[in-house]
Every structure is written in structure tokens, then in C-alpha cells.
Coordinates of C-alpha atoms in Angstrom, one line a residue:
Chain A
M1 CA -0.6 -22.3 -21.6
R2 CA 3.1 -22.5 -22.5
L3 CA 5.1 -19.4 -22.3
R4 CA 8.7 -18.7 -23.3
K5 CA 11.2 -18.8 -20.5
G6 CA 11.8 -15.1 -20.6
A7 CA 8.1 -14.2 -20.4
S8 CA 7.6 -16.6 -17.6
L9 CA 10.5 -15.1 -15.7
L10 CA 9.1 -11.6 -16.2
I11 CA 5.7 -12.7 -14.9
T12 CA 7.3 -14.2 -11.8
L13 CA 9.2 -11.0 -11.2
F14 CA 6.0 -8.9 -11.6
L15 CA 4.1 -11.2 -9.2
S16 CA 7.0 -11.1 -6.7
V17 CA 7.1 -7.3 -6.7
G18 CA 3.3 -7.2 -6.3
A19 CA 3.5 -9.7 -3.4
L20 CA 6.1 -7.5 -1.7
I21 CA 3.9 -4.5 -2.0
S22 CA 0.9 -6.5 -0.8
F23 CA 2.8 -7.7 2.3
F24 CA 4.8 -4.5 2.9
P25 CA 2.4 -2.6 5.2
I26 CA 1.6 -5.7 7.3
Y27 CA 5.3 -6.4 7.7
L28 CA 6.1 -2.9 8.7
A29 CA 3.3 -2.8 11.2
I30 CA 4.6 -6.1 12.7
I31 CA 8.3 -5.2 13.0
N32 CA 7.7 -1.7 14.3
S33 CA 5.1 -2.8 16.8
V34 CA 7.9 -4.5 18.9
K35 CA 10.2 -1.5 18.8
T36 CA 10.5 1.4 21.2
Q37 CA 9.4 4.8 19.9
G38 CA 13.0 5.9 19.7
E39 CA 14.3 2.8 17.9
M40 CA 11.4 3.1 15.4
F41 CA 12.2 6.7 14.4
S42 CA 15.9 5.9 13.8
S43 CA 14.8 3.4 11.2
F44 CA 11.4 2.0 10.3
L45 CA 12.9 -0.6 8.0
A46 CA 15.5 -2.1 10.4
L47 CA 14.6 -5.3 12.2
P48 CA 14.1 -4.8 15.9
T49 CA 17.2 -5.4 18.1
K50 CA 15.1 -6.4 21.1
L51 CA 11.5 -7.4 21.2
H52 CA 9.4 -4.9 23.2
F53 CA 6.2 -6.7 24.0
E54 CA 5.2 -4.0 26.4
N55 CA 3.6 -2.2 23.5
Y56 CA 1.3 -5.1 23.2
S57 CA 0.4 -5.3 26.8
Q58 CA -0.4 -1.6 26.7
A59 CA -2.5 -1.9 23.6
F60 CA -4.2 -5.0 25.0
D61 CA -5.5 -2.9 27.9
K62 CA -6.2 0.2 25.9
I63 CA -8.5 -1.5 23.4
N64 CA -9.9 -3.7 26.0
L65 CA -9.0 -6.6 23.7
L66 CA -10.8 -9.5 25.4
H67 CA -14.0 -7.5 25.9
S68 CA -14.0 -6.0 22.4
T69 CA -13.3 -9.3 20.8
L70 CA -16.1 -10.9 22.7
N71 CA -18.5 -8.1 21.6
S72 CA -17.4 -8.6 18.0
V73 CA -17.9 -12.4 18.3
I74 CA -21.4 -11.9 19.9
V75 CA -22.5 -9.5 17.1
S76 CA -21.1 -11.8 14.4
V77 CA -22.5 -15.0 15.7
I78 CA -26.0 -13.8 16.4
G79 CA -26.0 -11.7 13.2
I80 CA -24.9 -14.6 11.0
G81 CA -27.1 -17.2 12.8
G82 CA -30.1 -14.9 12.6
I83 CA -29.5 -14.2 8.9
I84 CA -29.2 -17.9 8.1
F85 CA -32.2 -18.9 10.1
C86 CA -34.6 -16.2 8.7
A87 CA -33.3 -16.3 5.2
A88 CA -33.2 -20.1 4.8
L89 CA -36.8 -20.4 5.9
A90 CA -38.0 -17.5 3.7
G91 CA -35.8 -18.3 0.7
Y92 CA -36.8 -22.0 0.7
K93 CA -40.5 -21.3 1.0
L94 CA -40.5 -18.5 -1.6
S95 CA -38.6 -20.7 -4.0
R96 CA -41.1 -23.6 -3.6
T97 CA -44.3 -21.5 -3.7
S98 CA -45.5 -20.1 -7.0
G99 CA -48.2 -17.5 -7.3
R100 CA -48.4 -13.8 -7.1
L101 CA -48.1 -13.4 -3.4
S102 CA -44.8 -15.3 -3.3
A103 CA -43.4 -13.4 -6.2
A104 CA -44.4 -10.1 -4.7
I105 CA -42.7 -10.9 -1.4
F106 CA -39.6 -12.0 -3.1
S107 CA -39.4 -8.8 -5.2
L108 CA -39.9 -6.8 -2.0
F109 CA -36.8 -8.4 -0.6
I110 CA -34.8 -8.0 -3.8
A111 CA -35.8 -4.4 -4.4
S112 CA -33.6 -3.0 -1.7
M113 CA -30.4 -4.8 -2.7
L114 CA -29.0 -1.8 -4.3
V115 CA -29.9 0.7 -1.6
P116 CA -26.6 2.0 -0.1
F117 CA -26.2 1.9 3.6
H118 CA -25.6 5.6 3.7
S119 CA -29.0 6.2 2.3
I120 CA -30.8 4.6 5.2
M121 CA -28.4 5.4 8.1
I122 CA -30.4 8.5 9.2
P123 CA -33.8 6.9 9.4
L124 CA -32.2 3.7 10.7
T125 CA -30.6 5.3 13.7
R126 CA -34.0 6.9 14.6
M127 CA -35.7 3.5 14.2
A128 CA -33.1 1.9 16.4
K129 CA -33.7 4.5 19.0
A130 CA -37.4 4.2 18.8
L131 CA -37.2 0.4 19.2
H132 CA -34.6 0.7 22.0
V133 CA -32.1 -1.5 20.2
S134 CA -29.4 1.1 19.8
G135 CA -26.6 1.1 22.3
S136 CA -26.7 -2.7 22.7
T137 CA -24.6 -5.5 21.3
Y138 CA -27.7 -7.7 20.7
G139 CA -29.6 -4.8 19.1
L140 CA -26.7 -4.3 16.8
A141 CA -26.8 -8.0 15.8
L142 CA -30.5 -7.6 15.2
I143 CA -30.0 -4.8 12.8
Y144 CA -27.4 -6.8 10.9
I145 CA -30.0 -9.5 10.4
G146 CA -32.4 -6.9 8.9
L147 CA -29.7 -5.6 6.6
G148 CA -28.2 -8.9 5.5
V149 CA -31.3 -11.0 5.1
N150 CA -32.2 -9.9 1.5
M151 CA -28.9 -11.0 -0.1
A152 CA -29.1 -14.3 1.8
I153 CA -32.7 -14.9 0.7
F154 CA -31.6 -14.3 -2.9
L155 CA -28.9 -16.9 -2.7
Y156 CA -31.0 -19.5 -0.9
H157 CA -33.8 -18.9 -3.4
G158 CA -31.5 -19.8 -6.3
F159 CA -30.0 -22.7 -4.5
V160 CA -33.2 -24.4 -3.5
K161 CA -34.1 -24.9 -7.1
S162 CA -31.4 -27.5 -7.4
I163 CA -32.9 -29.7 -4.7
P164 CA -35.4 -32.2 -6.0
R165 CA -38.9 -31.9 -4.6
E166 CA -39.3 -35.7 -4.3
L167 CA -37.4 -35.5 -1.0
E168 CA -40.0 -33.3 0.6
E169 CA -42.8 -35.3 -0.8
A170 CA -41.3 -38.5 0.7
A171 CA -40.9 -36.8 4.0
R172 CA -44.5 -35.6 4.0
I173 CA -45.8 -39.1 3.2
D174 CA -43.8 -40.3 6.1
G175 CA -45.7 -37.9 8.3
C176 CA -43.3 -35.0 8.6
G177 CA -44.8 -31.6 9.2
E178 CA -43.7 -28.7 7.0
F179 CA -41.3 -27.2 9.5
Q180 CA -40.0 -30.6 10.5
T181 CA -39.4 -31.4 6.8
F182 CA -37.5 -28.2 6.4
F183 CA -35.2 -28.5 9.4
R184 CA -34.6 -32.3 9.1
I185 CA -34.4 -32.7 5.3
I186 CA -33.9 -29.5 3.5
F187 CA -31.7 -27.4 5.8
P188 CA -28.8 -29.9 5.9
L189 CA -28.9 -30.0 2.1
L190 CA -28.5 -26.2 1.9
L191 CA -25.1 -26.5 3.7
P192 CA -22.9 -25.4 0.7
I193 CA -24.8 -22.1 0.2
T194 CA -25.1 -21.7 4.0
V195 CA -21.3 -21.8 4.3
T196 CA -21.0 -19.2 1.5
I197 CA -23.5 -16.9 3.2
A198 CA -21.8 -17.4 6.6
I199 CA -18.4 -16.4 5.2
L200 CA -19.6 -13.4 3.3
D201 CA -21.6 -12.1 6.2
F202 CA -18.7 -12.8 8.7
L203 CA -16.3 -10.7 6.6
W204 CA -18.9 -7.9 6.4
I205 CA -20.0 -7.8 10.0
W206 CA -16.6 -8.4 11.6
N207 CA -15.0 -5.7 9.6
D208 CA -17.8 -3.2 9.6
F209 CA -17.2 0.2 11.0
L210 CA -20.0 2.6 10.3
L211 CA -23.0 0.8 11.8
P212 CA -21.3 0.1 15.2
L213 CA -20.1 3.7 15.2
L214 CA -23.6 5.0 14.8
M215 CA -25.2 2.5 17.2
L216 CA -22.8 2.1 20.1
T217 CA -22.0 4.9 22.5
D218 CA -20.8 3.0 25.6
S219 CA -17.1 2.0 25.1
N220 CA -17.8 -1.2 27.0
K221 CA -19.9 -2.4 24.1
Y222 CA -17.5 -1.4 21.4
T223 CA -16.5 -3.9 18.8
L224 CA -12.9 -4.6 18.1
I225 CA -12.7 -2.2 15.1
L226 CA -14.4 0.5 17.0
S227 CA -12.1 0.3 20.0
T228 CA -9.1 0.5 17.7
N229 CA -10.6 3.5 16.0
T230 CA -10.9 5.2 19.3
L231 CA -7.3 4.4 20.3
F232 CA -6.1 5.8 16.9
G233 CA -7.9 9.0 17.6
E234 CA -6.6 9.4 21.2
Y235 CA -3.0 8.4 20.8
N236 CA -2.3 9.6 17.3
K237 CA 1.4 10.1 17.7
E238 CA 2.3 7.0 19.7
W239 CA 2.9 4.8 16.7
S240 CA 4.3 1.8 18.6
L241 CA 1.1 1.6 20.6
I242 CA -1.1 2.1 17.6
L243 CA 0.7 -0.5 15.5
A244 CA 0.5 -3.1 18.3
A245 CA -3.2 -2.4 18.4
L246 CA -3.6 -2.7 14.6
V247 CA -1.7 -6.0 14.6
L248 CA -3.9 -7.3 17.5
T249 CA -7.0 -6.3 15.5
A250 CA -5.8 -7.8 12.3
L251 CA -4.5 -11.0 13.8
P252 CA -7.8 -12.9 14.3
V253 CA -8.9 -12.5 10.8
I254 CA -5.5 -13.4 9.4
V255 CA -5.5 -16.6 11.5
I256 CA -9.0 -17.4 10.4
Y257 CA -7.9 -16.7 6.9
G258 CA -5.0 -19.2 7.3
F259 CA -7.4 -21.9 8.3
F260 CA -10.4 -21.3 6.1
Q261 CA -8.7 -19.8 3.0
K262 CA -10.1 -22.3 0.6
F263 CA -13.7 -21.9 1.9
I264 CA -13.4 -18.1 1.9
M265 CA -12.2 -17.9 -1.7
Q266 CA -14.8 -20.4 -2.8
G267 CA -17.5 -18.4 -0.9
I268 CA -16.6 -15.2 -2.6
A269 CA -16.4 -16.6 -6.0
E270 CA -19.8 -18.4 -5.5
G271 CA -21.5 -15.4 -3.9
A272 CA -20.3 -13.2 -6.8
I273 CA -21.4 -15.6 -9.6
K274 CA -24.8 -16.2 -8.1
G275 CA -25.3 -12.6 -7.1
Chain B
M1 CA -41.3 -30.3 -10.9
E2 CA -43.9 -27.9 -9.8
E3 CA -47.1 -29.7 -10.6
R4 CA -48.8 -30.1 -7.3
E5 CA -48.3 -26.7 -5.8
N6 CA -49.0 -25.0 -9.1
L7 CA -52.4 -26.7 -9.4
F8 CA -53.6 -24.9 -6.3
S9 CA -51.8 -21.6 -6.6
S10 CA -53.0 -21.0 -10.1
I11 CA -56.6 -21.0 -8.9
P12 CA -57.6 -17.5 -7.8
V13 CA -58.2 -17.0 -4.1
C14 CA -61.6 -15.6 -3.8
C15 CA -63.7 -16.9 -6.7
C16 CA -64.3 -20.6 -7.1
P17 CA -66.2 -21.5 -10.1
H18 CA -67.3 -24.9 -8.9
R19 CA -69.8 -25.4 -6.2
G20 CA -70.1 -28.5 -4.1
R21 CA -67.5 -30.4 -2.3
G22 CA -64.4 -29.4 -4.2
A23 CA -65.3 -25.7 -3.8
V24 CA -64.8 -26.0 0.0
T25 CA -61.6 -27.8 0.0
V26 CA -59.8 -25.7 -2.6
P27 CA -60.1 -22.4 -0.8
I28 CA -59.1 -24.0 2.5
K29 CA -56.1 -25.5 1.0
K30 CA -55.2 -22.3 -0.6
Y31 CA -55.7 -20.4 2.7
K32 CA -53.5 -22.9 4.4
N33 CA -50.8 -22.5 1.7
V34 CA -50.9 -18.7 2.2
L35 CA -50.6 -19.2 6.0
S36 CA -47.7 -21.5 5.7
L37 CA -46.0 -19.2 3.3
L38 CA -46.4 -16.3 5.7
A39 CA -45.2 -18.4 8.6
F40 CA -42.0 -19.2 6.8
V41 CA -41.4 -15.7 5.6
A42 CA -42.5 -13.8 8.7
P43 CA -39.3 -13.7 10.7
A44 CA -37.3 -12.4 7.8
L45 CA -40.0 -10.0 6.6
I46 CA -40.5 -8.4 10.0
I47 CA -36.8 -7.7 10.7
Y48 CA -36.2 -6.7 7.2
S49 CA -39.1 -4.3 7.2
L50 CA -38.1 -2.7 10.4
F51 CA -34.4 -2.1 9.7
L52 CA -34.2 -1.8 5.9
L53 CA -37.5 -1.3 4.2
I54 CA -39.1 1.3 6.4
P55 CA -35.9 3.3 6.8
T56 CA -35.6 3.3 3.0
V57 CA -39.1 4.5 2.5
G58 CA -38.8 6.9 5.4
G59 CA -35.6 8.4 4.1
M60 CA -37.3 9.1 0.7
Y61 CA -40.3 10.6 2.5
Y62 CA -38.2 12.9 4.7
S63 CA -36.1 14.0 1.7
F64 CA -39.1 16.1 0.6
T65 CA -39.5 17.8 4.0
D66 CA -37.6 20.4 6.1
W67 CA -37.6 18.1 9.1
N68 CA -34.8 18.8 11.6
G69 CA -35.1 15.4 13.4
L70 CA -36.6 16.9 16.6
N71 CA -39.5 19.2 15.8
P72 CA -42.7 17.2 15.2
N73 CA -43.9 20.0 13.0
Y74 CA -42.4 20.0 9.6
S75 CA -43.6 20.9 6.2
F76 CA -43.3 19.5 2.7
I77 CA -41.0 21.6 0.5
G78 CA -41.2 19.5 -2.6
L79 CA -37.9 19.3 -4.5
G80 CA -36.4 22.1 -2.5
N81 CA -33.8 20.0 -0.7
F82 CA -32.6 18.5 -4.0
I83 CA -32.4 21.8 -5.7
E84 CA -30.4 23.3 -2.8
A85 CA -28.0 20.3 -2.7
L86 CA -27.2 20.4 -6.4
R87 CA -27.3 24.2 -6.9
D88 CA -26.4 26.0 -3.7
D89 CA -24.2 23.5 -1.9
P90 CA -20.6 23.7 -3.4
D91 CA -19.3 21.3 -0.7
F92 CA -21.8 18.6 -1.8
V93 CA -21.1 19.1 -5.5
N94 CA -17.4 18.9 -4.9
A95 CA -17.8 15.8 -2.8
L96 CA -19.9 14.4 -5.6
L97 CA -17.3 15.2 -8.3
F98 CA -14.5 13.9 -6.1
T99 CA -16.4 10.6 -5.6
M100 CA -17.0 10.3 -9.3
K101 CA -13.3 10.7 -10.1
Y102 CA -12.6 8.1 -7.5
V103 CA -15.1 5.7 -8.9
L104 CA -13.7 6.1 -12.4
F105 CA -10.1 5.4 -11.3
M106 CA -11.2 2.5 -9.2
I107 CA -13.2 0.8 -11.9
V108 CA -10.4 0.9 -14.4
L109 CA -7.4 0.3 -12.0
Q110 CA -9.0 -2.3 -9.7
N111 CA -10.2 -4.4 -12.6
V112 CA -7.0 -4.1 -14.7
F113 CA -4.8 -5.1 -11.7
A114 CA -7.1 -7.9 -10.6
L115 CA -7.4 -9.3 -14.1
V116 CA -3.6 -9.1 -14.8
L117 CA -2.8 -10.7 -11.5
A118 CA -5.3 -13.5 -12.1
V119 CA -4.1 -14.2 -15.6
F120 CA -0.4 -14.2 -14.4
I121 CA -1.1 -16.4 -11.4
E122 CA -3.0 -18.8 -13.7
T123 CA 0.1 -19.4 -15.7
K124 CA 2.0 -20.6 -12.7
T125 CA 1.5 -24.1 -11.4
R126 CA 3.7 -24.4 -8.4
T127 CA 3.6 -20.9 -6.9
K128 CA -0.1 -20.3 -7.7
G129 CA -1.4 -21.0 -4.2
F130 CA 1.3 -18.9 -2.6
F131 CA 0.6 -15.8 -4.7
R132 CA -3.1 -16.1 -4.4
T133 CA -2.8 -16.3 -0.6
I134 CA -0.6 -13.2 -0.4
F135 CA -2.6 -11.0 -2.8
F136 CA -5.9 -11.8 -1.1
M137 CA -4.6 -11.3 2.4
P138 CA -5.1 -7.5 2.6
N139 CA -8.7 -8.0 1.8
M140 CA -9.2 -9.8 5.0
I141 CA -8.1 -6.8 7.0
S142 CA -10.9 -4.3 7.8
T143 CA -10.8 -1.3 5.5
I144 CA -10.4 1.1 8.4
I145 CA -7.5 -0.8 9.9
S146 CA -5.9 -0.9 6.4
A147 CA -6.2 2.9 6.2
F148 CA -4.6 3.3 9.6
M149 CA -1.7 1.0 8.6
W150 CA -1.1 3.0 5.5
T151 CA -1.3 6.3 7.4
F152 CA 1.8 5.0 9.2
V153 CA 3.4 4.1 5.9
F154 CA 2.5 7.5 4.2
S155 CA 3.2 9.8 7.1
Q156 CA 6.3 8.1 8.7
V157 CA 7.9 5.4 6.6
L158 CA 8.0 6.9 3.2
P159 CA 9.4 10.3 4.2
Q160 CA 12.1 8.5 6.2
I161 CA 13.0 6.3 3.2
A162 CA 13.2 9.4 1.0
E163 CA 15.4 11.2 3.5
K164 CA 17.8 8.2 3.9
T165 CA 18.0 7.3 0.2
A166 CA 18.0 9.3 -3.0
M167 CA 14.4 8.4 -3.8
S168 CA 13.1 11.9 -3.3
F169 CA 9.9 11.3 -5.1
L170 CA 8.8 9.4 -2.0
D171 CA 8.9 12.6 -0.1
Q172 CA 5.4 13.8 -0.7
L173 CA 2.7 15.2 1.5
W174 CA 0.9 11.9 0.9
I175 CA -1.9 12.8 3.2
G176 CA -1.7 16.5 3.6
D177 CA -1.8 17.6 0.0
P178 CA -5.2 16.9 -1.6
K179 CA -3.7 16.5 -5.0
V180 CA -1.4 13.7 -3.8
S181 CA -3.8 12.3 -1.2
F182 CA -6.3 11.4 -3.9
Y183 CA -3.7 8.9 -5.2
S184 CA -3.0 7.8 -1.6
I185 CA -6.7 7.0 -1.2
I186 CA -6.6 5.1 -4.5
I187 CA -3.5 3.1 -3.5
V188 CA -5.0 2.0 -0.2
S189 CA -8.3 1.1 -1.9
L190 CA -6.6 -0.9 -4.5
W191 CA -4.4 -2.6 -1.9
N192 CA -7.5 -3.6 0.0
G193 CA -9.8 -4.4 -2.8
V194 CA -7.9 -6.0 -5.7
G195 CA -7.6 -9.4 -4.1
Y196 CA -11.4 -9.8 -3.9
M197 CA -11.8 -9.2 -7.7
M198 CA -8.8 -11.3 -8.4
I199 CA -10.5 -14.3 -6.7
I200 CA -13.6 -13.8 -8.9
Y201 CA -11.5 -13.6 -12.1
L202 CA -9.5 -16.6 -11.0
A203 CA -12.6 -18.6 -10.6
A204 CA -13.8 -17.5 -14.0
L205 CA -10.5 -18.3 -15.6
Q206 CA -10.7 -21.8 -14.3
G207 CA -13.9 -22.3 -16.1
V208 CA -12.3 -21.6 -19.5
P209 CA -11.7 -25.0 -21.1
Q210 CA -8.0 -25.8 -21.6
S211 CA -8.7 -27.4 -25.0
L212 CA -9.9 -24.1 -26.4
K213 CA -6.7 -22.4 -25.4
E214 CA -4.6 -25.2 -26.8
A215 CA -6.5 -25.1 -30.0
A216 CA -5.7 -21.4 -30.4
V217 CA -2.0 -22.1 -29.7
I218 CA -1.9 -24.8 -32.3
D219 CA -3.5 -22.4 -34.7
G220 CA -0.5 -20.2 -34.1
A221 CA -2.0 -17.6 -31.8
S222 CA 0.4 -15.7 -29.5
P223 CA -0.3 -15.8 -25.8
F224 CA -1.7 -12.3 -25.9
Q225 CA -3.9 -13.2 -28.9
T226 CA -5.1 -16.3 -27.1
F227 CA -6.1 -14.1 -24.1
R228 CA -7.7 -11.4 -26.2
K229 CA -9.7 -13.7 -28.5
V230 CA -10.3 -16.8 -26.5
T231 CA -10.0 -16.2 -22.8
L232 CA -11.5 -12.8 -22.4
P233 CA -14.7 -13.5 -24.3
M234 CA -15.2 -16.6 -22.1
I235 CA -15.0 -14.6 -18.9
T236 CA -17.1 -11.5 -19.7
H237 CA -19.7 -12.5 -17.1
A238 CA -17.0 -12.2 -14.5
V239 CA -16.0 -8.8 -15.9
T240 CA -19.6 -7.6 -15.6
I241 CA -19.8 -8.8 -12.0
C242 CA -16.5 -7.2 -11.0
F243 CA -17.4 -3.9 -12.7
F244 CA -20.7 -4.0 -10.9
L245 CA -19.1 -4.7 -7.5
T246 CA -16.4 -2.1 -8.0
L247 CA -18.9 0.6 -9.1
N248 CA -21.2 -0.1 -6.2
G249 CA -18.5 -0.3 -3.6
A250 CA -16.6 2.8 -4.9
F251 CA -19.6 5.1 -4.8
K252 CA -20.0 4.1 -1.1
V253 CA -16.4 4.7 -0.2
Y254 CA -16.1 6.0 3.3
E255 CA -13.7 4.1 5.6
V256 CA -10.5 4.6 3.5
V257 CA -11.0 8.3 3.3
Y258 CA -12.0 8.5 6.9
G259 CA -9.0 6.6 8.1
L260 CA -6.5 8.4 5.8
T261 CA -7.4 12.1 5.5
G262 CA -10.7 12.4 7.4
G263 CA -11.9 14.3 4.3
G264 CA -9.3 17.0 4.8
P265 CA -7.4 19.2 4.6
G266 CA -10.6 21.2 4.9
R267 CA -13.1 19.4 2.8
S268 CA -10.8 18.8 -0.1
T269 CA -11.0 15.0 -0.1
Q270 CA -14.5 14.7 1.2
V271 CA -16.5 12.0 -0.5
I272 CA -20.2 12.0 -0.9
T273 CA -21.0 9.6 2.0
M274 CA -18.9 11.7 4.3
N275 CA -20.8 14.8 3.3
I276 CA -24.1 13.1 4.1
F277 CA -22.7 11.9 7.4
E278 CA -21.5 15.4 8.3
E279 CA -24.9 16.9 7.3
A280 CA -26.9 14.4 9.3
F281 CA -24.8 13.8 12.5
S282 CA -22.4 16.6 13.1
N283 CA -23.8 19.8 11.6
N284 CA -27.1 21.2 12.3
F285 CA -29.4 18.2 12.2
R286 CA -31.0 19.0 8.9
Y287 CA -32.4 15.4 8.6
G288 CA -34.6 16.3 5.7
Y289 CA -31.8 17.9 3.7
A290 CA -29.4 15.1 4.6
S291 CA -32.0 12.5 3.5
A292 CA -32.3 14.3 0.1
K293 CA -28.5 14.0 -0.3
S294 CA -28.7 10.3 0.4
V295 CA -31.5 9.8 -2.1
I296 CA -29.3 11.5 -4.7
L297 CA -26.5 9.1 -3.9
F298 CA -29.0 6.2 -4.3
V299 CA -30.3 7.4 -7.6
I300 CA -26.8 8.0 -9.0
I301 CA -25.8 4.5 -8.0
L302 CA -29.0 3.1 -9.6
I303 CA -28.5 5.0 -12.8
F304 CA -24.8 4.1 -13.2
T305 CA -25.5 0.4 -12.3
F306 CA -28.3 0.1 -14.9
I307 CA -26.2 1.7 -17.6
Q308 CA -23.2 -0.5 -16.8
I309 CA -25.2 -3.7 -16.6
G310 CA -27.2 -2.8 -19.7
V311 CA -24.1 -2.1 -21.8
M312 CA -22.1 -5.0 -20.5
K313 CA -24.9 -7.6 -20.9
R314 CA -25.2 -6.6 -24.5
K315 CA -21.5 -7.1 -24.9
E316 CA -21.8 -10.5 -23.3
V317 CA -24.4 -11.6 -25.7
E318 CA -22.3 -10.5 -28.6
A319 CA -19.2 -12.2 -27.3

């Protein structure tokens, strides 16, 4: 659309101010994380005169960065892998089978999509205790599979409809078993929606706070977010330390964002439109 | 498309009208089909049942009891918990009202900002990618980390700026005064959430055919008219989705408030999820009562979602 020069300039101005506000807290966190406490309190806006990376080495130890990151990675990878494995199998089969049983199972999965996490957190913590999965990184991942599988089934169910049945029939004639057909022929074709699901679930699991808070008690098993939360509670006046920890926590996702920006945005748009 | 499978599945399981050879093979095939369906569905169904379905049903069940989470003996008290929560629990009702106010602000502001940004970005050709990247970036950062970053801005940076410059309006108790901190909570939520909706609006805007907009311009429509009469009706499905996502997310707000005010001072900024959390995990372990509160939250979300979807779907059809 063509706009007059003036209007176009105003829009640029508006967007620039918005971009400044958007970036402002991140910028502040970064520049102040390399100042000493004293330098910071004389001015938050001034650029640091000397880079004090000792804040970072301190934060690095305090949030047990390598260990926490590893925990987050384990939870995310197992969680996402499990969701994709379970949901692809179920979503595909439910989409391909007609009949009352299949429809009933599908509705059973969909029925809970609006249930807020806070409505199940009490019974869920008890269930996790009863099954001895609370307090463990793998147990946490297992719970994420249970919570995330319905949305993924819904997306797979819709996507499978666009794949022609002839492929499966050809595979069957060639002597492929049902599971073999699925893993060799169908699953690779589901890649676009699998990427979408992986991205949405990664953003959810990596950034989630409440479920790890409820499930994990041992600080050795804390996820990155949880460790930072603990640090924030313990050192609530030592801003240089806190900011360094916040930057360290935010950095991995920002880097991932830098690399996969296009996929992430596509994933969100696709997930929203199909959901 | 569905001929082969349909043929078998449309025949009822137990009764086969034909006797003879066919009668034997059809039920076996049918039986096999059910088995294979169950085999594919089982992993998902088992984990889902354990961690989502049973807790959901269990929560509803306990909401009608006076269970304290420990004592195996508890009794049914009907709607007692619900009546108590809504009538005799001012903290809960306040949290509910506070949350509703928050939801209302978020639905309007988040969607207005996201749509305006999307439309403005769409007019740019060269700087489009840059602005999109910047505006979406905060969304990548965990909500709780965002809240901590902003706590720094609100409690340290803004007061200092106010002190050093003449911008005294920045010198507020951004976090300490509940009247102001409501807006602080909104600011952080918007900062964190607008980008997500903007992406959805941008995707929808890209689906509007250029030719339609050009036709409108040739017919003498102003940019605003073109937007109002051509673009907006073409993206109503995105508006419905974004309203739905905002509504659902806003009712469940927890992390932003936890990170900024912790619900305080006192319980003045407590949201409904926080109230449930406090009741269940830090107060006196009234699990039954806390479950009733969480069922109330679920029902409220359900009602508002149905109203919203119902109203907007009708609008979509009209448009």
C-alpha cells in the first residue's frame, strides 16, 4: 500500500520508539551486568567504564549454570521427543481410522485442551508422588509428555488428512507392516508439522516455571529458570549478580532465536491457525 | 479416500448378519483393526490419562469434599466449598475481580498493540524483518525472567531517571503501590506477549490479496478506509484466534505477578491462580477447598471462551 511521505515517516518513528521500548530492559540488563554495584548506582544508563566479568563468574557458580542448563536440556529433549513420538502415532492412526471408538478416543484427548494447568496442579502433584516421578528430571519430562500430547495429537490429526492414502497402500502391498509403514513412509512426511510442534513445545517447556517449581525439590535437579528464581530470592539486593544471572538465562533462547527465527515465527503462526 | 477402512468399520462389532465364511473374516478383521488402533494410541493415552485426565477428574471429585490431602477419611459436602469460596472468602473474590480486570485490559491492549504493530510493519519493505525480530524478541524470554528484568527497571532505573531529570512522573512506587503496580503488571505482560500475537496478525495480513487493497485504493479509499473495510474483514479469523489466546492466557496469569509483586503488598495484587496456589501449598492444606477454587477458574475460562468464540464466529460469518 502506498502511503504519503509524512505518514510513512510517522510510522517509522512509532515503530522505532516501540523497538526502543522493546529492547530497553534487555539492554539495561546487559550493560549493568558488567558494572560494579557502586558504578551501577551512580548511573544505570551510562555505559560501563570497565567490563567486570566477575559478576558473570559469580552468577555462573551460583545458578550452577552448566548443570541447570543440562537439566533443562534433558527435560526439553525427552519431553519434546516423547510428545512427538506418542502424538504422531496416535494422531496418525486416529485420523486414518473412522468409527465410533476412534472418534471417542480423539474427543477424549481434545476435551482437556481448555483445562488450565492450575486446575490440575493439586491432583497432579499427588499423582506424581504416588508414581514416584516427582523430584526427578526424567519424571518431569514424563509429565510434560502427558500435558503436551493432546495439542500435538490435534495438530497431527489435522495434518495427516493432507497425506494421500495411496502411499500407505503401496507400502502395504510391498509387504510393509503397519508400524514399519508409519515410521518409514508416514513419519518423514509429517516433518513440517513435527517442526511446528517441536518449536511450540520447546518454548513452553524451556520457559516453564510452575511445574518444575512443584516437582523439583533438590537444587541439583533444578532447571535453568528455577535456579535463577532461587538466586533472585536469595540475593535480592545484589543487582549486578542478579542481572548477570538473568542475562545468562536469557542468552541461550536469544541465540536459538537468532538462528531459528524464521522457523519459530512460522511455527507460531501455523500452530495458531490450525489450533 | 476412505473407502477401504470405512467398509469394515461401518459394520457393527458384535452382530454379523451373514453366516458362513464372510461372517468369520469380518469380525476378525474388525478385531484386528481395533487392536492396531489401540496399539498406536496406547502410549499417548496412558501418559495422558495419568498426568492430565485423571488429575482433571480427580480435582473435580475432590472439589466436592472436605479432604485435607492427608486424612484418608473425608466426606462429601456437596457445593459447600464453592459457596464458601464465592461468599465467605473475600481474598478469593478480590483475586477473581483483580484477574478479570487484568484480562479485560490485556484483551484490548494486547490485541490493539499487536495489530497496530503488524499493520505498520507490513507497510515497510526494507525494515520489516528488523522490526519483526526486535518486537518478537521479548517473547522468547521466559515470563518469570522478564518480570525480574522489569523489577530492576521499575525499582531501580526509573526512580533514578526521575531523580536526575525532570521527569517526575517516572518516580512512582511501580511495585509497592497496588494502584500503580496493576499497570506495571500490564506493561510487563504486554512487553512479553505482544510479539506473539503480532506474528499471528502478520501471517494473516500476508494472506490478504494485494489486488484487493489496490482495487480499494483505485476506488479512492484512504489507507484507513482500506484497512477498515478490506483488510480487517479478511483477517477476522486471526482476531478470533488472538482474542482466544489472550483470554485463555490472561486468566492463567501467574509468573508476571509472582516475579513483580509476589501478589503484594498484602494480597492486593493477588491473581486467582496465586490464590489457588496459596490455598493448596502454603496455607493449611485444604485440598478439597483449593480444588473447588480451581474448578471455578476452569468453569470461568470455559464460559468466557464459549461466549467469545460464539460471538466472534458469528461476526466472522457476517464479514
